[in-house]
PDB file of C-alpha atoms in Angstrom:
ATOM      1  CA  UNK A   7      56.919 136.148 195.329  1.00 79.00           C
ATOM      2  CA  UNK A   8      57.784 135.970 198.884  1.00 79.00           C
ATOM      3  CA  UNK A   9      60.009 133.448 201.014  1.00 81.00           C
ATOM      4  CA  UNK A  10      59.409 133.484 204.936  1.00 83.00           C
ATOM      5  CA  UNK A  11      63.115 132.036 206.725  1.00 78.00           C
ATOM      6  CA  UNK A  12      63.265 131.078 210.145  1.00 78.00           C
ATOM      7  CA  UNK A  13      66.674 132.543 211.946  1.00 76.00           C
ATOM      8  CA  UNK A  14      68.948 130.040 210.435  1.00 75.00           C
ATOM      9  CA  UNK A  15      68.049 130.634 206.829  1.00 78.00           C
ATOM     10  CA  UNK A  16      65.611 127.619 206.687  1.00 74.00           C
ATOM     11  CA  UNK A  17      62.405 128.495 204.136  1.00 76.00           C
ATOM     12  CA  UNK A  18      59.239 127.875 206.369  1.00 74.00           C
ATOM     13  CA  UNK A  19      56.841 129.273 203.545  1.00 77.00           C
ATOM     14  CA  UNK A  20      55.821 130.506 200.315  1.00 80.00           C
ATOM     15  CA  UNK A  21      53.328 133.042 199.111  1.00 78.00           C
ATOM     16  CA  UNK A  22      53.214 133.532 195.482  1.00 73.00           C
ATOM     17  CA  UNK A  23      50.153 136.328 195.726  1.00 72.00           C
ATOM     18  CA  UNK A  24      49.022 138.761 197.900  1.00 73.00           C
ATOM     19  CA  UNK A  25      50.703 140.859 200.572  1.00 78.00           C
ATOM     20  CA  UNK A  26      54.112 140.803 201.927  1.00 81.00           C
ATOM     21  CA  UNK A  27      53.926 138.613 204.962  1.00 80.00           C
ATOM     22  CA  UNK A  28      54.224 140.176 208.379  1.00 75.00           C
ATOM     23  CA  UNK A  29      56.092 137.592 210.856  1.00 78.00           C
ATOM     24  CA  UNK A  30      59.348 135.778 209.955  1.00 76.00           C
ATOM     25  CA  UNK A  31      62.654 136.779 208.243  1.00 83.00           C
ATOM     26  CA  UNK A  32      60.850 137.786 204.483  1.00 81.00           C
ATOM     27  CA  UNK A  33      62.941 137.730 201.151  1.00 78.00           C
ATOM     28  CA  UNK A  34      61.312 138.977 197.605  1.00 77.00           C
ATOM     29  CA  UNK A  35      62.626 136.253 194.878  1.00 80.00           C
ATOM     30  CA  UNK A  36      61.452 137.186 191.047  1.00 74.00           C
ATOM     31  CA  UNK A  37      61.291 133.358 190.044  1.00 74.00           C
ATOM     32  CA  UNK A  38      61.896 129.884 191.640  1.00 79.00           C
ATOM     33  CA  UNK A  39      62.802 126.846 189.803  1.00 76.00           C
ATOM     34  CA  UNK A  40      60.563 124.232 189.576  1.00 73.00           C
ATOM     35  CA  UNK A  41      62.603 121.625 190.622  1.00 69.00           C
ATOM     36  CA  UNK A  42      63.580 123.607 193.758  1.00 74.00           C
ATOM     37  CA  UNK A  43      59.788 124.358 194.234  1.00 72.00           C
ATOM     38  CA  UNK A  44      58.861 121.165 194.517  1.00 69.00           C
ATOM     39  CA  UNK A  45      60.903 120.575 197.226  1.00 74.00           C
ATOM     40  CA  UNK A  46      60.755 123.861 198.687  1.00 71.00           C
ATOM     41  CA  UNK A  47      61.904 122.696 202.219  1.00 70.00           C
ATOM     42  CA  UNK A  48      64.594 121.247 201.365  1.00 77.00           C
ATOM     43  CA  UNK A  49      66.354 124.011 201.132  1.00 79.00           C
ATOM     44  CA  UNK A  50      67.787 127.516 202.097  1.00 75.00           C
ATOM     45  CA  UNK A  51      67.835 130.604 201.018  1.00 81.00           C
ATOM     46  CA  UNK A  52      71.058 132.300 201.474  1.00 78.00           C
ATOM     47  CA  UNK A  53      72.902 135.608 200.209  1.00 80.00           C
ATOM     48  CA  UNK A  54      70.039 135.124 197.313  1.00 79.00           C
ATOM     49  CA  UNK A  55      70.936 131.312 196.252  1.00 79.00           C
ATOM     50  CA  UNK A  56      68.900 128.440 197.232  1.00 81.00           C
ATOM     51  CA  UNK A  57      71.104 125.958 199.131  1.00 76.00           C
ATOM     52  CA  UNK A  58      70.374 122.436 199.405  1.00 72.00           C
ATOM     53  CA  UNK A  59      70.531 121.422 203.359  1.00 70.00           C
ATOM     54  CA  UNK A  60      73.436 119.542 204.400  1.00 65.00           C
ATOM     55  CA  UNK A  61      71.406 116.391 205.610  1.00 58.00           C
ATOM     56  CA  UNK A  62      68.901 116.504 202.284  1.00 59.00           C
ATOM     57  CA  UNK A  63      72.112 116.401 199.983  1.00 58.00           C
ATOM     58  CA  UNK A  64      73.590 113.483 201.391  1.00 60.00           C
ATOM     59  CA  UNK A  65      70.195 111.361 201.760  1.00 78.00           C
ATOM     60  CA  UNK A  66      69.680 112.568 198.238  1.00 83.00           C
ATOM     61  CA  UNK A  67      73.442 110.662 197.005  1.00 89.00           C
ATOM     62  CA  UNK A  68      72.729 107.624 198.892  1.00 89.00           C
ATOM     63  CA  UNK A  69      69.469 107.556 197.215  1.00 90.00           C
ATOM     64  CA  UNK A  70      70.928 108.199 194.082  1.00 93.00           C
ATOM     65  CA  UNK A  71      73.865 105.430 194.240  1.00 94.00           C
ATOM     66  CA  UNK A  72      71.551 102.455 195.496  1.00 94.00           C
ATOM     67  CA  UNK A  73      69.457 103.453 192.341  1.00 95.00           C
ATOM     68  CA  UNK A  74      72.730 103.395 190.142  1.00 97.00           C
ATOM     69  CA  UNK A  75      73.637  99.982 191.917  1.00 96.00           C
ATOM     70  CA  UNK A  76      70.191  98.463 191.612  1.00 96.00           C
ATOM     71  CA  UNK A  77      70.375  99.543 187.471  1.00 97.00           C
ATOM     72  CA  UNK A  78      73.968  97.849 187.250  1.00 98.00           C
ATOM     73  CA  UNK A  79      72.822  94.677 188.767  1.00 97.00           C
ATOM     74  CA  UNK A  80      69.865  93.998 186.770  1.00 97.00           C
ATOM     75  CA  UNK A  81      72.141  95.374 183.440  1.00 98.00           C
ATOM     76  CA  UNK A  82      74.791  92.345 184.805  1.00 97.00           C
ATOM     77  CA  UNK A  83      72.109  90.123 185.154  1.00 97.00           C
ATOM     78  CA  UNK A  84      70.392  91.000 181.594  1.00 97.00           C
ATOM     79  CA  UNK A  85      73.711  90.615 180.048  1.00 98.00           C
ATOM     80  CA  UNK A  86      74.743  87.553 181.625  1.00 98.00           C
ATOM     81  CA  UNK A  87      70.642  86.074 180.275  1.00 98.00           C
ATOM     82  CA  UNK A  88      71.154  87.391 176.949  1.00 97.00           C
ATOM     83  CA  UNK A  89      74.645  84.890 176.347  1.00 97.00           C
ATOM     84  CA  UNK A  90      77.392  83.976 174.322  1.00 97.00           C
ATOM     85  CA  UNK A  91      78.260  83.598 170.434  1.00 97.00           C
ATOM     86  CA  UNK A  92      80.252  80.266 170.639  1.00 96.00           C
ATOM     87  CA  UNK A  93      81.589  78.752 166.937  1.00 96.00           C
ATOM     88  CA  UNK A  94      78.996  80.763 164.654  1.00 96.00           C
ATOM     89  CA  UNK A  95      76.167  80.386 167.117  1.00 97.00           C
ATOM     90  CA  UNK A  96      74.453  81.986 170.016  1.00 98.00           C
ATOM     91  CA  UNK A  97      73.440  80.918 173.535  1.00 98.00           C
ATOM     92  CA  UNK A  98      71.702  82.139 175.757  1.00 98.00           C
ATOM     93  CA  UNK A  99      72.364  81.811 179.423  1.00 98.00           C
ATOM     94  CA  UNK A 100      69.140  82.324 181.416  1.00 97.00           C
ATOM     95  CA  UNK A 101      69.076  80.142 184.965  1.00 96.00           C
ATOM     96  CA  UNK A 102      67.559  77.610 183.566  1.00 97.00           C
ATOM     97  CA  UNK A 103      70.011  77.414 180.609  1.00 97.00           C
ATOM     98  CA  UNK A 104      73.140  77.676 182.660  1.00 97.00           C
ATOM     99  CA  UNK A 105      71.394  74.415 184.753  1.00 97.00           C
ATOM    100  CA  UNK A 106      71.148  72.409 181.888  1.00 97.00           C
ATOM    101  CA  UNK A 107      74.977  73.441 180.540  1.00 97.00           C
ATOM    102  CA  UNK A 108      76.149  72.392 184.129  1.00 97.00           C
ATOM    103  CA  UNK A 109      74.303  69.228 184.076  1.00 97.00           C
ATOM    104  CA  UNK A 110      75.744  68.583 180.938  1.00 97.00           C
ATOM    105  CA  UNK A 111      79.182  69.570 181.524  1.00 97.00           C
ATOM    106  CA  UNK A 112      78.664  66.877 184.703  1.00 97.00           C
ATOM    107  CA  UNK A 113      77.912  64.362 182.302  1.00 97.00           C
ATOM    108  CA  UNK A 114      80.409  64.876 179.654  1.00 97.00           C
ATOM    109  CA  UNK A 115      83.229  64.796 182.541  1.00 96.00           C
ATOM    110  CA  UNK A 116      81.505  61.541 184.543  1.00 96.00           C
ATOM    111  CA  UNK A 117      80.288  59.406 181.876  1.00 96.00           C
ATOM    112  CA  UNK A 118      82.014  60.527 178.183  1.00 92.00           C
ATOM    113  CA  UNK A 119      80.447  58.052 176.262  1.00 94.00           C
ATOM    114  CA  UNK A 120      77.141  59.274 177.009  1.00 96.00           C
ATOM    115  CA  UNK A 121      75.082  60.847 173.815  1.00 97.00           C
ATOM    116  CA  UNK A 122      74.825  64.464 174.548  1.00 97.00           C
ATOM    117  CA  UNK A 123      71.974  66.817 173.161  1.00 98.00           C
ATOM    118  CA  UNK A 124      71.840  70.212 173.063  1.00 98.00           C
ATOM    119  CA  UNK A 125      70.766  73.607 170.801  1.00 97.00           C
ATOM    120  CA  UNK A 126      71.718  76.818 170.076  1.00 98.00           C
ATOM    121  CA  UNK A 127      68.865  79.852 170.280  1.00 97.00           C
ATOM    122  CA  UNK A 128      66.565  79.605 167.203  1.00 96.00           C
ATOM    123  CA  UNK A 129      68.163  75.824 166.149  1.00 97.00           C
ATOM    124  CA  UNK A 130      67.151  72.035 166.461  1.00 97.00           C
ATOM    125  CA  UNK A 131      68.509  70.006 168.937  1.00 97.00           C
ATOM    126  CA  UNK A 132      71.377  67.823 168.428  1.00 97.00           C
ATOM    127  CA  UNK A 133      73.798  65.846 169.675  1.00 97.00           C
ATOM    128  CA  UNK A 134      77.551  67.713 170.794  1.00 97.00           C
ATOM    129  CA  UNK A 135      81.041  66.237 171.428  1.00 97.00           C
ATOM    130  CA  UNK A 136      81.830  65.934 174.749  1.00 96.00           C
ATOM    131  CA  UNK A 137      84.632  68.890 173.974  1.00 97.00           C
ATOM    132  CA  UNK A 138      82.065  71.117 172.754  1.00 97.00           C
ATOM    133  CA  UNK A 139      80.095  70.937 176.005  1.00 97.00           C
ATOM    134  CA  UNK A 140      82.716  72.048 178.087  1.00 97.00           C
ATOM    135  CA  UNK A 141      84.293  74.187 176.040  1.00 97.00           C
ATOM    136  CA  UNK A 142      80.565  75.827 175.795  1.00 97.00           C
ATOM    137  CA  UNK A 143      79.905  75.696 179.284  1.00 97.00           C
ATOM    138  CA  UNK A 144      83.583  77.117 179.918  1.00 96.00           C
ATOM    139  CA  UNK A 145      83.270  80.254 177.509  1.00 97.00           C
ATOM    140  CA  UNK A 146      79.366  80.630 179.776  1.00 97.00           C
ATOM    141  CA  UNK A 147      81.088  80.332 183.260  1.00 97.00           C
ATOM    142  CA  UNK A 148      83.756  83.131 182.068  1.00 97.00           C
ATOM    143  CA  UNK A 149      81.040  85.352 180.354  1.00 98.00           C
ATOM    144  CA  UNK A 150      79.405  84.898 183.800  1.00 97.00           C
ATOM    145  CA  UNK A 151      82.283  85.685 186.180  1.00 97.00           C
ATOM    146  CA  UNK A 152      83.250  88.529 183.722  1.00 98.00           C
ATOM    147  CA  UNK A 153      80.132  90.487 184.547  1.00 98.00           C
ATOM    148  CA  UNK A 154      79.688  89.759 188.007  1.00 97.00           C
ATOM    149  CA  UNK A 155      82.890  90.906 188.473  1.00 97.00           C
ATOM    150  CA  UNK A 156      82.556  93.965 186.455  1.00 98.00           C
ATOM    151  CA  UNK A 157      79.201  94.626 189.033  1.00 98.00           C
ATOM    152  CA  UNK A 158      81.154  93.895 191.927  1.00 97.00           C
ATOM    153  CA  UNK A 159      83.464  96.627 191.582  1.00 98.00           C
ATOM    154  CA  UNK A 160      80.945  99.087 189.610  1.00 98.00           C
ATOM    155  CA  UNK A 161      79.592  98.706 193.008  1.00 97.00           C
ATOM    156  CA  UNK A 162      82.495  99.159 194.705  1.00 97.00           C
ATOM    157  CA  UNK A 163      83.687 102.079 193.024  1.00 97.00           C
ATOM    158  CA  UNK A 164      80.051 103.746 193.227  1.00 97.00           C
ATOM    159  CA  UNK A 165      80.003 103.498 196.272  1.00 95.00           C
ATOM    160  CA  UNK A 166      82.817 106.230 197.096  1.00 95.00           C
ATOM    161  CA  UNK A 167      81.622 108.518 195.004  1.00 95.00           C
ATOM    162  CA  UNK A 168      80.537 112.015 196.169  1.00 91.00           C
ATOM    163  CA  UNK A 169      79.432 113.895 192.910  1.00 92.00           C
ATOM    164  CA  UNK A 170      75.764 112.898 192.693  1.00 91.00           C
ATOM    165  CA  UNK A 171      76.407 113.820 189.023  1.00 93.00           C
ATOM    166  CA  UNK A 172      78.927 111.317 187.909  1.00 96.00           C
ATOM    167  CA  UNK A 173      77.002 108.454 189.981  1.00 96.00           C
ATOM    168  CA  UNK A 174      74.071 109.245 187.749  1.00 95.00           C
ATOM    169  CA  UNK A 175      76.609 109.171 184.439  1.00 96.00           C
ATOM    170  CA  UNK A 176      78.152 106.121 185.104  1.00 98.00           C
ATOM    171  CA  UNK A 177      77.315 103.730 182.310  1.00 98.00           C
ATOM    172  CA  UNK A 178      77.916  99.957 182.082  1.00 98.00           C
ATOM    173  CA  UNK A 179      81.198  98.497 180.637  1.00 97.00           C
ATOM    174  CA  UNK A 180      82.926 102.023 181.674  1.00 97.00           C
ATOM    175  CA  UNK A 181      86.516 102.101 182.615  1.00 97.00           C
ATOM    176  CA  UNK A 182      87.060 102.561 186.369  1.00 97.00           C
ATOM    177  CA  UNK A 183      89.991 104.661 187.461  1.00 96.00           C
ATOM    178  CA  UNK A 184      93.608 103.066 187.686  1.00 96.00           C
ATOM    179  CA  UNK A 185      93.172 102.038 191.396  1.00 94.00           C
ATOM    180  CA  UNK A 186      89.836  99.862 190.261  1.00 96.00           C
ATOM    181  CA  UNK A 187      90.797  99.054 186.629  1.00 97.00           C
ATOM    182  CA  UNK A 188      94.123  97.633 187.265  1.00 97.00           C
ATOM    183  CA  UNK A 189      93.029  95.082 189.686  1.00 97.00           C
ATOM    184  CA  UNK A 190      89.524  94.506 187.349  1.00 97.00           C
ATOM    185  CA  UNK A 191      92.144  93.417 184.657  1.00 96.00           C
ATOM    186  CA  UNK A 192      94.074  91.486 186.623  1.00 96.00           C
ATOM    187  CA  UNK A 193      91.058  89.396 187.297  1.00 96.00           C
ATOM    188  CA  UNK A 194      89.691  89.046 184.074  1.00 96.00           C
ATOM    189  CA  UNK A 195      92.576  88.890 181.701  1.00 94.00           C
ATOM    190  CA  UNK A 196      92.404  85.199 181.505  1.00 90.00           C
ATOM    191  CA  UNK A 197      88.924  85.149 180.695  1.00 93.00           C
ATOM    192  CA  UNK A 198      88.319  83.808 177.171  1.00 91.00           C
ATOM    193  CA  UNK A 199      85.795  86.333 176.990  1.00 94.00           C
ATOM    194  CA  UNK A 200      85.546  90.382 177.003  1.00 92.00           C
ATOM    195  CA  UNK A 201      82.859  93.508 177.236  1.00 95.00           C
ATOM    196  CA  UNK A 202      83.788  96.609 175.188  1.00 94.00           C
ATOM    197  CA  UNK A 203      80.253  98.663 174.909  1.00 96.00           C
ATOM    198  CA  UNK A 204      79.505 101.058 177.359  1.00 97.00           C
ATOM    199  CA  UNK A 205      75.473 101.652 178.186  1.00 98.00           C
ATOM    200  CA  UNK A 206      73.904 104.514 178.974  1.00 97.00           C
ATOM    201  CA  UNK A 207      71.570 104.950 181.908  1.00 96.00           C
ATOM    202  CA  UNK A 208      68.292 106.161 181.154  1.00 95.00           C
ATOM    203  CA  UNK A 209      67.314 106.251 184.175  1.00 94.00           C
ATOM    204  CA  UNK A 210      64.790 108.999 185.030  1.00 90.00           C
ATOM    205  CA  UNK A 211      66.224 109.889 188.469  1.00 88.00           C
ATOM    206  CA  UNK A 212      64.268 112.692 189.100  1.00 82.00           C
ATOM    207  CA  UNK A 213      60.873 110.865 188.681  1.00 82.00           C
ATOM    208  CA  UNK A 214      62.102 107.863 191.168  1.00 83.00           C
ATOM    209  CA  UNK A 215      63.630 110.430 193.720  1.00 79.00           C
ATOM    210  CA  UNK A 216      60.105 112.995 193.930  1.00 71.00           C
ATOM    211  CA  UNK A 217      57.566 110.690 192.581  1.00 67.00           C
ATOM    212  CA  UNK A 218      54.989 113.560 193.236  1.00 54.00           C
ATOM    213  CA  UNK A 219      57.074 116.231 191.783  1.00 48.00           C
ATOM    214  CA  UNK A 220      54.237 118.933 191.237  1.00 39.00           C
ATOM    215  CA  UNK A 221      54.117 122.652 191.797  1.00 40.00           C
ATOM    216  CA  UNK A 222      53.179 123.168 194.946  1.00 42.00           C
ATOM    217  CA  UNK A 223      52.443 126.631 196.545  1.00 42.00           C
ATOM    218  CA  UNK A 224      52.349 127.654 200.513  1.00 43.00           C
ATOM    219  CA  UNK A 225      50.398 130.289 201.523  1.00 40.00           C
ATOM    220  CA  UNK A 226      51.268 131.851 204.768  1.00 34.00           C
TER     221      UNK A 226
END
C-alpha cells in the first residue's frame, strides 16, 4: 500500500493495488488502521507515524467536550425528573411536578388553613400538613440546585480540559479536582440532600464524530 504526501507531509492519496505511483512524495506502509483510514486526510505521515493535523485535533476536542456537556446536561436533567425519597416515599420531580409542589408550597405559606392534596409516585392522593409541603418542596428545590450546580461546574471544569481522553471518561457525580471541588462543597454542604454514584458515559463518540465511518480507498 502506497501513501502520496505533498511537500509538507500532508497525505493527498491512497492506492491500495497496483503500481507504485509516479508524481508526489510516495511512502510504502504494510497496514493502516481503520480508524485512521477513514479519515485519511486528516492526517500526516511523518518519520513512519500517522500524525493527526494540528487544526483536526483541536476541532476534534471541541467536538468532543460539547458532546460530553450536552450528555451531562440531559444526565442533570434526568436526575433532577427522576426525584426524591422523602419520609419512606418517592417523588418525582418532572416540570410539571415541580409546578404543582410550588403552587402548593404558595398555598401552604399564603393561606395555611387551606386543605392540601397531594401523592407520592405509585400512591393515592391525599391530603398533607402544611409542614410536609414545604418541607417536600424544600428537600425538591435542594435536590434541584444540587445537580444544576454539579452541571454547572462539570461544565466548567470540561471545558479546560485538553486530553480528549479524560473529557470522554468523565462520568457524572465524579469528583472534580481541589480547585473545583472545594468551592462545589462549599456550595452544597448545606443542602439537605447529596449524590454519591458516579455514571458512566456510554457514549459512542466515534459513531457521533464520523457518522460515515467506512473504509474508504483513493486511487491515484
Amino acid at each position: 500500500m502506497y501513501l502520496v504526501l505533498d511537500e509538507d507531509d500532508n497525505i493527498v492519496s491512497c492506492v491500495a493495488v497496483g503500481d507504485r505511483p509516479t508524481h508526489g512524495i510516495v511512502r510504502e506502509v504494510e497496514v493502516i488502521p481503520t480508524d485512521i483510514t477513514t479519515r485519511i486526510f486528516d492526517y500526516k505521515y511523518t518519520n513512519g507515524q500517522f500524525i493527526l493535523k494540528d487544526y483536526v485535533e483541536s476541532q476534534t476536542l471541541e467536538r468532543v467536550k460539547q458532546i460530553k456537556i450536552n450528555w451531562l446536561r440531559n444526565m442533570c436533567s434526568k436526575l433532577i425528573e427522576d426525584g426524591i425519597d422523602f419520609n419512606g416515599e418517592h417523588y418525582a420531580l418532572t416540570y410539571a411536578d415541580q409546578i404543582n409542589l410550588s403552587n402548593l408550597s404558595t398555598t401552604a405559606t399564603i393561606a395555611p388553613d387551606t386543605p392540601l392534596f397531594y401523592h407520592a409516585d405509585g400512591k393515592l392522593c391525599r391530603e398533607y400538613s402544611r409542614e410536609e409541603i414545604l418541607q417536600l418542596t424544600a428537600v425538591g428545590i435542594s435536590w434541584i440546585s444540587y445537580h444544576t450546580t454539579y452541571n454547572n461546574f462539570a461544565r466548567e471544569y470540561i471545558s479546560h480540559l485538553t486530553d480528549e481522553n479524560e473529557v470522554k471518561l468523565f462520568k457524572y457525580g465524579m469528583a472534580f479536582p481541589p480547585e473545583y471541588q472545594t468551592k462545589f462543597e462549599e456550595i452544597v454542604m448545606n443542602f439537605p440532600v447529596a449524590f454519591h454514584e458516579e455514571i458512566d458515559d456510554n457514549t459512542d463518540y466515534d459513531a457521533i464524530l464520523y457518522p460515515y465511518n467506512h473504509p474508504q480507498t483513493i486511487f491515484c
